[in-house]
XYZ file of C-alpha atoms in Angstrom:
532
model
C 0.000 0.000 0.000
C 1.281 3.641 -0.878
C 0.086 7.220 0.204
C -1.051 9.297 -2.493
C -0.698 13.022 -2.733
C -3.934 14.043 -0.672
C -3.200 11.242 1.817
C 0.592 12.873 2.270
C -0.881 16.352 2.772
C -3.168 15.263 5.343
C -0.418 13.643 7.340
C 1.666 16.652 6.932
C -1.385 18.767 8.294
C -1.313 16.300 11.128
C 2.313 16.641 12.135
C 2.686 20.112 12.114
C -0.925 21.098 13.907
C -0.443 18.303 16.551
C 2.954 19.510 17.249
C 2.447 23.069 17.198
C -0.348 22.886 19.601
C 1.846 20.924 22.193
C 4.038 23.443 22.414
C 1.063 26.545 22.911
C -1.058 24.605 25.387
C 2.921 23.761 27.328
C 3.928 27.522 27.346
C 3.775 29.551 30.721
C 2.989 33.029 31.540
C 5.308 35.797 31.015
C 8.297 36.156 33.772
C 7.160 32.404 35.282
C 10.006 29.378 34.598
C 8.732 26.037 34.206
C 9.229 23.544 37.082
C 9.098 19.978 38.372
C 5.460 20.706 39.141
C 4.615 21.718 35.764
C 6.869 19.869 33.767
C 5.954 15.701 35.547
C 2.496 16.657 37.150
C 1.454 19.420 34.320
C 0.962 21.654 37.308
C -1.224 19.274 38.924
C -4.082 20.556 37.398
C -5.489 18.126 34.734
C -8.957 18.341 34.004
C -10.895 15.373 33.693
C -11.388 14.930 29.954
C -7.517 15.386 29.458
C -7.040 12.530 31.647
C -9.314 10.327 30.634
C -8.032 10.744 27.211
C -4.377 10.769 28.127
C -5.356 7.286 29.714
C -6.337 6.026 26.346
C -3.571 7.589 24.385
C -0.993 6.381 26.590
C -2.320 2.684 26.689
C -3.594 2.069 22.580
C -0.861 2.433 20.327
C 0.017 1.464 16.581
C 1.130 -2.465 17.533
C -2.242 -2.615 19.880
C -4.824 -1.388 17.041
C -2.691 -4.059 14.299
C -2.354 -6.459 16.788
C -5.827 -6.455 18.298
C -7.662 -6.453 15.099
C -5.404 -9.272 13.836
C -6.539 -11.252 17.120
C -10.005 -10.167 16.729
C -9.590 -12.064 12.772
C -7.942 -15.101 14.724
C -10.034 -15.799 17.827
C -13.174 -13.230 17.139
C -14.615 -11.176 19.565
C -12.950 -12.885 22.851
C -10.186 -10.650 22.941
C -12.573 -7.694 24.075
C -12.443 -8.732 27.318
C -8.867 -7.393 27.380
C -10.721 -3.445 26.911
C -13.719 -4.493 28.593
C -12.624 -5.621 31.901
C -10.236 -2.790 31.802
C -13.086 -0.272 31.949
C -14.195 -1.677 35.453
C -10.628 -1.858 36.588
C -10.240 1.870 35.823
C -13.694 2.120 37.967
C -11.373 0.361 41.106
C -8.428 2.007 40.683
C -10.575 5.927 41.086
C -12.947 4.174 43.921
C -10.270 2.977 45.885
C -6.402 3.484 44.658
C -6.863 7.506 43.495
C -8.195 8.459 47.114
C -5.067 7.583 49.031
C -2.299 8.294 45.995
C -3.882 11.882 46.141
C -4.197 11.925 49.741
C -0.836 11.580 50.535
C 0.681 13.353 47.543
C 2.149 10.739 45.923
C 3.656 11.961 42.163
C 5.276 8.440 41.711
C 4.745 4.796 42.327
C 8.210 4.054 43.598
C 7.976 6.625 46.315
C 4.412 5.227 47.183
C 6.477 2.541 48.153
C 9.166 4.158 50.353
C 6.720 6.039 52.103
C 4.941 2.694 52.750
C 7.897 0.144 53.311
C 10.787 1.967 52.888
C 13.918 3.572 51.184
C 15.069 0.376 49.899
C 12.382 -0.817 47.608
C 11.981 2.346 46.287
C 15.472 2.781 44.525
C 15.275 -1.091 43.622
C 11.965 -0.653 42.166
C 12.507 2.806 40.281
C 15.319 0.755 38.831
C 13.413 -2.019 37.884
C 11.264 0.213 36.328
C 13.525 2.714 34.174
C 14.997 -0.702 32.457
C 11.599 -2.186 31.810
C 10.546 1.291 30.053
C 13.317 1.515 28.504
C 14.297 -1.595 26.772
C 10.605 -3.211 26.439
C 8.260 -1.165 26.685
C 9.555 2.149 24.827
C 11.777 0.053 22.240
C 9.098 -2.102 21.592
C 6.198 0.457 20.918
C 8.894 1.994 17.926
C 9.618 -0.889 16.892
C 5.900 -2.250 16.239
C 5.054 0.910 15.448
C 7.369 1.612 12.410
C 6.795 -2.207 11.120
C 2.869 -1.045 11.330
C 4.162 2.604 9.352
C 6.058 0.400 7.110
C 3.248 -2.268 6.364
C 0.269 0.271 5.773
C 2.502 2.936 3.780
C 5.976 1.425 2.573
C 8.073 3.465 4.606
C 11.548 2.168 5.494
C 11.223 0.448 8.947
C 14.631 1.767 9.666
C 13.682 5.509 8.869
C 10.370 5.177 9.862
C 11.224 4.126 13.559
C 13.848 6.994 13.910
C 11.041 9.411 12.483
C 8.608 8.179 15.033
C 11.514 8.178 18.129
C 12.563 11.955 16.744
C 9.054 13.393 16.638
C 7.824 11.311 19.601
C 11.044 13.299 21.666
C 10.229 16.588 20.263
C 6.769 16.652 20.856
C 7.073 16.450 24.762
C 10.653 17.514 25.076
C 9.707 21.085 25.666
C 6.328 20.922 27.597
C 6.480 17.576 29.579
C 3.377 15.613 30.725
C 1.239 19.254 30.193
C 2.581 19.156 26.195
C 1.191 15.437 26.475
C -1.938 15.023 28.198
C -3.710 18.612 26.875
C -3.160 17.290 22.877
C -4.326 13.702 23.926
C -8.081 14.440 23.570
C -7.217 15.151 20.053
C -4.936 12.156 19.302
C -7.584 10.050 21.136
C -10.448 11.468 18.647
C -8.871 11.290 15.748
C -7.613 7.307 16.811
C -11.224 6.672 17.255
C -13.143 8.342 14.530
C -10.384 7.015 12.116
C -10.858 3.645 13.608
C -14.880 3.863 13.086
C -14.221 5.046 9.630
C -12.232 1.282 8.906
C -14.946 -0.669 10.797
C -17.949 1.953 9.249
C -16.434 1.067 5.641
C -15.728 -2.642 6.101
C -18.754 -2.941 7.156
C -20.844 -1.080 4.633
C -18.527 -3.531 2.229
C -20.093 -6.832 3.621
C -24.003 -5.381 3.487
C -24.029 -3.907 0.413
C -27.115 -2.118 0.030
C -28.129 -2.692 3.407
C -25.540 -0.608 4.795
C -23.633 -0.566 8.119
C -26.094 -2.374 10.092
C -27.286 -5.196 7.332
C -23.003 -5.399 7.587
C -22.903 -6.121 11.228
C -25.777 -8.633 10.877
C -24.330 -10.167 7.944
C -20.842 -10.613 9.575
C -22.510 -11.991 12.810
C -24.649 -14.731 10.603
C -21.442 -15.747 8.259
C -18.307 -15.754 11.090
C -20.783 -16.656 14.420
C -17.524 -18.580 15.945
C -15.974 -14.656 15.814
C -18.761 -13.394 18.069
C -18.453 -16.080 21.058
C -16.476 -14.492 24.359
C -16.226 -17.250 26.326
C -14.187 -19.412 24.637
C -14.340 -23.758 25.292
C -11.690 -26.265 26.300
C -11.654 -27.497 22.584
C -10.973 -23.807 21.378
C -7.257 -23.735 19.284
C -7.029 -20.328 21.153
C -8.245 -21.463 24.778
C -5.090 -21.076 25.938
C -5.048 -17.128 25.519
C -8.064 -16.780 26.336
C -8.996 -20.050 29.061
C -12.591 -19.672 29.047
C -14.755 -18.407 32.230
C -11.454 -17.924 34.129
C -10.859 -14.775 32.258
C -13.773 -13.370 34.152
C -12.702 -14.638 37.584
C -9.068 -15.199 37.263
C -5.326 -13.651 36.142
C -7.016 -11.131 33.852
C -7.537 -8.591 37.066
C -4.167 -9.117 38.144
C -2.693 -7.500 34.951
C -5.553 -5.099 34.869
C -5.241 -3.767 38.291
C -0.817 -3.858 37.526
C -1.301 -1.771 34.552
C -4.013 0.728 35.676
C -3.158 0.819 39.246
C 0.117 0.805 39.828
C 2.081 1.618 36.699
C 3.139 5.132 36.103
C 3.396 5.403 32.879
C -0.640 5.116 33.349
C -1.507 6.187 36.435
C 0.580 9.655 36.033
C -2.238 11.336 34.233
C -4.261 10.884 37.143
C -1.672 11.640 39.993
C -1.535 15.575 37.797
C -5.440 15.615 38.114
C -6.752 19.481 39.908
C -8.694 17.223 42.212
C -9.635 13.894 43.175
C -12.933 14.281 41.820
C -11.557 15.598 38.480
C -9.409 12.337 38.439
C -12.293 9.870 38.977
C -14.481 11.798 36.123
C -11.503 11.654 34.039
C -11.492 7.507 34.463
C -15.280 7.166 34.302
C -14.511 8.639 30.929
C -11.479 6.613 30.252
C -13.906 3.364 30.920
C -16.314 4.221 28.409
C -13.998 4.742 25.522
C -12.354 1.624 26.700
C -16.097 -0.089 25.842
C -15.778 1.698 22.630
C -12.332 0.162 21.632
C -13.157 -2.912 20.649
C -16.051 -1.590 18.205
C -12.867 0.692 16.805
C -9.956 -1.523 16.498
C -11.407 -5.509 16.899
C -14.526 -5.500 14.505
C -12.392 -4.667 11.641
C -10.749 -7.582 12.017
C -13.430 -9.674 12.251
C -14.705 -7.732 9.203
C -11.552 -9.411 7.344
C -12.114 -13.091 7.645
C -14.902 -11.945 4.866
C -13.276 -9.409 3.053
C -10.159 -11.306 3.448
C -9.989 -14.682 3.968
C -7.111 -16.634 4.119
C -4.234 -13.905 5.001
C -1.011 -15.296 5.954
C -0.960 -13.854 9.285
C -3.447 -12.538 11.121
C -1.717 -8.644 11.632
C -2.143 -8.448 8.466
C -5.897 -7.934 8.376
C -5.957 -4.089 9.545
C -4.017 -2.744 7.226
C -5.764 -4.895 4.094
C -8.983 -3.350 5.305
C -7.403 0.120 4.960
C -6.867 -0.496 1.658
C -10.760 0.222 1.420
C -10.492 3.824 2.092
C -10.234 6.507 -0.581
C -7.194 8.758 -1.145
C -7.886 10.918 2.412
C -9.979 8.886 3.862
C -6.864 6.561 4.117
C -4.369 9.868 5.140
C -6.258 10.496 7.600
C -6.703 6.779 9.378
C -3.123 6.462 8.867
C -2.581 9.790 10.435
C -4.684 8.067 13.598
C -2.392 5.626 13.482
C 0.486 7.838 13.402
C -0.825 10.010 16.965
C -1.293 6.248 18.407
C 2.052 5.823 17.806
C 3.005 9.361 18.786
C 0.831 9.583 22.254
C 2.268 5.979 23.847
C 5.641 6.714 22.765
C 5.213 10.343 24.137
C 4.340 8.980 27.465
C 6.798 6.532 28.223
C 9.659 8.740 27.542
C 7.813 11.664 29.955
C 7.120 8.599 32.608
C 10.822 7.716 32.590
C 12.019 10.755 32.689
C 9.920 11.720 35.780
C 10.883 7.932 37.580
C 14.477 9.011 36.979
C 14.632 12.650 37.955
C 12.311 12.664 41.010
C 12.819 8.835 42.019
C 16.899 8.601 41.366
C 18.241 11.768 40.534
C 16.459 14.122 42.986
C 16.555 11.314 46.099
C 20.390 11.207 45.458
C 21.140 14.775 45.470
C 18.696 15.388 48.624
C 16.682 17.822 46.507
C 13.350 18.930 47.704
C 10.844 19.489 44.627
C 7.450 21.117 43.516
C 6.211 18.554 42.952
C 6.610 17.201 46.049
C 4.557 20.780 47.325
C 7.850 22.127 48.565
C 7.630 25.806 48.275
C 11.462 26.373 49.547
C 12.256 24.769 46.103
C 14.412 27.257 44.239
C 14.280 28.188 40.962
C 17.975 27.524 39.892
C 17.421 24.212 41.659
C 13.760 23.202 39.700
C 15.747 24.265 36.622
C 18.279 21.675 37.123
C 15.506 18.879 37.607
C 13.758 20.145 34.473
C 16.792 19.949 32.656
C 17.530 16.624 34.072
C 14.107 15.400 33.208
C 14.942 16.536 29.434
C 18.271 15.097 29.331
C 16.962 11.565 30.174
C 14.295 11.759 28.063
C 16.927 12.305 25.264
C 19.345 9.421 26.334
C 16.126 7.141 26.733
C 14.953 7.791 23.180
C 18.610 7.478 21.684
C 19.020 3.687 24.043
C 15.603 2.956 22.721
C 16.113 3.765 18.703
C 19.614 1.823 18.441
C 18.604 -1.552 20.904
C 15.129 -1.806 19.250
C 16.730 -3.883 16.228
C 19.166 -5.747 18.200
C 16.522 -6.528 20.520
C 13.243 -7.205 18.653
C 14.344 -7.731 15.370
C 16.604 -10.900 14.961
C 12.700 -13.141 16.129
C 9.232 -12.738 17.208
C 9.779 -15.514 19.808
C 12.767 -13.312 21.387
C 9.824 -10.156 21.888
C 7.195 -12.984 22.828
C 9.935 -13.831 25.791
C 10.462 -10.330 26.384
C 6.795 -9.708 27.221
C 6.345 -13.070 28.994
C 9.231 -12.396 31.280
C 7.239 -9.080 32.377
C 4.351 -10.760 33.331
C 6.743 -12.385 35.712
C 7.030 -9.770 37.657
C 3.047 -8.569 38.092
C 1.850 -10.688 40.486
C 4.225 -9.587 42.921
C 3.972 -5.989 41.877
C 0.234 -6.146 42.163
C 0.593 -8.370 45.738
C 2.698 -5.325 46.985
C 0.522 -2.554 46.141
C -2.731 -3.783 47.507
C -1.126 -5.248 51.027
C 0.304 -1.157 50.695
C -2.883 0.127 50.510
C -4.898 -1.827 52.452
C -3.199 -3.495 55.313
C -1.101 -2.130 57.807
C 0.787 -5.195 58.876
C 2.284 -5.163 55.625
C 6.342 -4.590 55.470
C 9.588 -4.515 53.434
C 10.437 -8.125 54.018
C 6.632 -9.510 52.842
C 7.214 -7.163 50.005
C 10.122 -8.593 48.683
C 8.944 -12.352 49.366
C 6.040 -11.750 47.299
C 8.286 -10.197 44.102
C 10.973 -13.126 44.821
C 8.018 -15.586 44.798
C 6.420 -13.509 41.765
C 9.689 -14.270 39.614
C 10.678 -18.346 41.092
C 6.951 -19.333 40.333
C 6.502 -17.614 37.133
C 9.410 -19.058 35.640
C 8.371 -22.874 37.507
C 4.975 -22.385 36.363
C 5.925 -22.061 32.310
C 8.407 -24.921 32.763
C 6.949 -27.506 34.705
C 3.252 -26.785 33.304
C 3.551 -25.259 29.830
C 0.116 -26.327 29.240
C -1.395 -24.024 31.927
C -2.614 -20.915 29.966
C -0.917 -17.610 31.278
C -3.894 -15.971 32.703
C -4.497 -19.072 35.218
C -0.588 -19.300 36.006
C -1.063 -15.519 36.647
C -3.592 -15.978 38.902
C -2.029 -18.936 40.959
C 0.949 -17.046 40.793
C -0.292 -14.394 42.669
C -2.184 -16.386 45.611
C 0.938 -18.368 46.625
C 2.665 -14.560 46.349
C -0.134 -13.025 48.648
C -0.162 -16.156 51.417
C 3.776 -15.836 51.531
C 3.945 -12.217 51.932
C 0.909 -12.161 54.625
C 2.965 -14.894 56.595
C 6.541 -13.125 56.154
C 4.673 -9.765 57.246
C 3.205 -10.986 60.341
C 6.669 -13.490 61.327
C 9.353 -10.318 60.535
C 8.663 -6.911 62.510
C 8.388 -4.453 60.603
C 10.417 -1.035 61.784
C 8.260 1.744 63.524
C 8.442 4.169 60.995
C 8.191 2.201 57.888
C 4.362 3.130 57.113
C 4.107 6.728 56.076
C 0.829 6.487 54.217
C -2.195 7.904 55.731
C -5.442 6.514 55.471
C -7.081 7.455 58.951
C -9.434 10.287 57.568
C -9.859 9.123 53.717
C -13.640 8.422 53.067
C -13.998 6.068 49.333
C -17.409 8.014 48.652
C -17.867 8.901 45.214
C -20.404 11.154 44.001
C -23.520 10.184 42.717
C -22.336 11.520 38.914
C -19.344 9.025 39.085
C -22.195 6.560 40.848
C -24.554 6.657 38.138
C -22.015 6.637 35.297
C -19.730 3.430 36.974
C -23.265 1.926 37.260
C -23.347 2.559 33.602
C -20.250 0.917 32.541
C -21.207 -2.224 34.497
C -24.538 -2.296 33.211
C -23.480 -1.988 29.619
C -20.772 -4.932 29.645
C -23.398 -7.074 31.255
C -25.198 -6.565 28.325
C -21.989 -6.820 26.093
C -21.066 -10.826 27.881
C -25.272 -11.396 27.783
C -25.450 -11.058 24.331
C -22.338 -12.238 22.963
C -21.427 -15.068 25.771
């Protein structure tokens, strides 16, 4: 597939409006100098619609959209429950998480955890982190992304994932997470409309004259295997996806990792005015994520019609592009371009705050804004802005050069890659919840459970490769909760370990976010009831 002219000009368009208005809505007023504050927490004072669709931006990029819709031609429908049950995790995480992360000022997740166990696990953790970012997540989202670029337009992978890296760096370099999360609600938009326009237009292809909706009915009556989420024993794909244990079982413990506790996500809601700006700005979050599937796994479906018999199953997203007119097609491909743009964006303003505030700023026994100090001095915020830019440069430059060394040589070495993260999120998730919700909790029962987390991850896939992923997640995590609750209660922990208050926090919600959670719940019943 090629651009033409009109498709070219529309990207261009793209480019320069989307960067040009992330560096207007990043500038300050006259005589005031940007600091830690405003450049990692955008001045604390997201509203909710930026950080609902910050949420989105950060999480869907290029590799998600191919990669879903090339599951969704595979397996059908099932793989929804990946968005779905994310929109009543993001429900949890403002109910119950958001109220004591605000509460107690918390910017990032590693210094959640010193103020809650101690110094330790804090440096080990930001550490953890930073290399994670770095050399999976951020390396991998370039990577994907300029094999998706390459794929849909013919673009050089090589040039098209230093494009992406360079304009991904640019666009935040200057105004931080403000830069990022104000120009999300357009990314966001234009990823969804462009994404209705491919499932509006496949559609319309399957019913002829009887349109969109004689489509859907059409597709539903042709490919009903597609449109079953709960997925049998005797399913090739049961192992992704093992049945009613999605519902019940390892599924939340990735959810609650990634929405909860991760800060390339959660950061968007940690800058939020107020808590009750950050819980409308995830109610919102959850109902796009009940959108997403309509936008990015229908298309694929679409293809096993349009398309049958592809060679691999990626491939179906960008064949059904090929439907779109000259700009029409600029113009999904510029959607997929600000997916591509908004993730990578993120991550590099997520590591750069981790390192600055978590290593940098610890180390050098600086006091920030965004920690509310107002003795903070201005040559002193300058050096942690600075900082912050300097590692987002490095971690851009480690990220363009490793991605081929690292991804490219096989899939199974990225498949590893990813696996060997989920290692690591039972623990993660064990420690965060015992955090928040039980005092007894300390250091030592938080490092049993990310030691256990690890051993029993890697037992689990050797001794029984036939238990599906979710399921060994789940077990995973039990054993890592029982030994952590034992090691808490045999090993004192020290006096002044647990900083965190939670004495006077109330989890009320108001009856907006009540009626619209009640909403989202009510909708995916409907969703699983009709599909099941």
């Amino acid at each position: 597939m090629t651009l033409s002219t009109v498709d070219l000009i529309v990207v261009i368009i793209y480019a320069i409006g989307i960067f040009g208005l992330a560096q207007w809505v990043a500038r300050e007023k006259p005589g005031h100098q940007k600091d830690s504050s405003d450049y990692f927490l955008a001045s604390k004072a997201l509203p909710w619609w930026a950080i609902g669709s910050s949420l989105i931006a950060a999480n869907i990029s290029a590799e998600q959209i191919v990669g879903m819709s090339g599951s969704g031609y595979a397996l059908g429908l099932a793989i929804a429950s990946y968005e779905w049950l994310a929109a009543v995790t993001l429900l949890i995480v403002a109910k119950f998480f958001l109220p004591i992360f605000l509460r107690n000022e918390i910017y990032t997740m590693p210094q959640f955890l010193e103020q809650r166990y101690g110094p330790s696990i804090r440096t080990l953790m930001a550490i953890f982190w930073l290399i994670l970012y770095v050399f999976v997540n951020l390396t991998s989202i370039i990577w994907l992304g300029s094999i998706a670029v390459n794929q849909v337009a013919g673009v050089d992978q090589d040039l098209a994932l230093y494009i992406l890296a360079g304009f991904a760096l640019l666009y935040q370099l200057y105004g931080g997470l403000k830069a990022v999360a104000l120009t999300d609600i357009v990314q966001v938009t234009l990823l969804v409309l462009g994404g209705l326009m491919v499932s509006g237009l496949t559609l319309s292809e399957i019913g002829g004259d009887a349109g969109i909706i004689g489509g859907f009915t059409t597709l539903t009556e042709r490919a009903p295997e597609h449109f079953d989420m709960i997925l049998s024993p005797d399913n090739p794909f049961y192992k992704d996806l093992p049945g009613i244990t999605v519902l019940v079982g390892g599924m939340w413990i990735a959810h609650l990792s990634y929405w909860g506790f991760n800060q390339y996500i959660i950061q968007r809601a940690l800058a939020a005015k107020s808590l009750k700006e950050a819980q409308k700005g995830m109610v919102f979050a959850a109902y796009l994520k009940l959108l997403m599937p309509f936008v990015i796994v229908l298309p694929g479906i679409a293809a096993v019609l349009l398309a049958p018999g592809l060679e691999k199953p990626d491939q179906a997203y960008p064949t059904m592009m090929r439907l779109l007119p000259p700009g029409l097609l600029g113009l999904v491909f510029a959607a997929l371009i600000a997916a591509i743009i908004a993730s990578t964006a993120s991550k590099i303003n997520s590591i750069a705050t981790i390192f600055t505030l978590d290593l940098y700023a610890k180390f050098t026994g600086q006091k920030t804004k965004a920690e509310d100090d107002v003795t903070a001095g201005a040559g002193r915020e300058a050096r942690l802005v600075l900082t912050g830019r300097i590692t987002a440069v490095v971690a851009v430059i480690l990220a363009a050069f490793t991605a081929r060394p690292l991804l490219g040589a096989s899939d199974q070495a990225f498949q590893f890659i990813q696996e060997f993260t989920g290692f690591f999120t039972p623990g993660i998730t064990v420690i965060f919840l015992m955090g928040l919700f039980w005092k007894r909790a300390n250091e030592a029962g938080a490092i049993a459970a990310a030691m256990a987390s690890v051993i029993l991850s890697y037992a689990g896939k050797q001794f029984l490769p036939g238990l599906p992923f979710l399921d060994r997640m789940g077990l995973v995590f039990l054993v890592a909760l029982a030994l952590a609750v034992l090691i808490s209660l045999m090993v004192p922990a020290r006096a002044d370990a647990n900083r965190i208050i939670t004495s006077d926090i109330s989890y009320r919600t108001s009856p907006t976010f009540n009626m619209a959670g009640l909403g989202v719940v009510l909708l995916l019943i409907a969703f699983y009831a009709t599909w099941w």
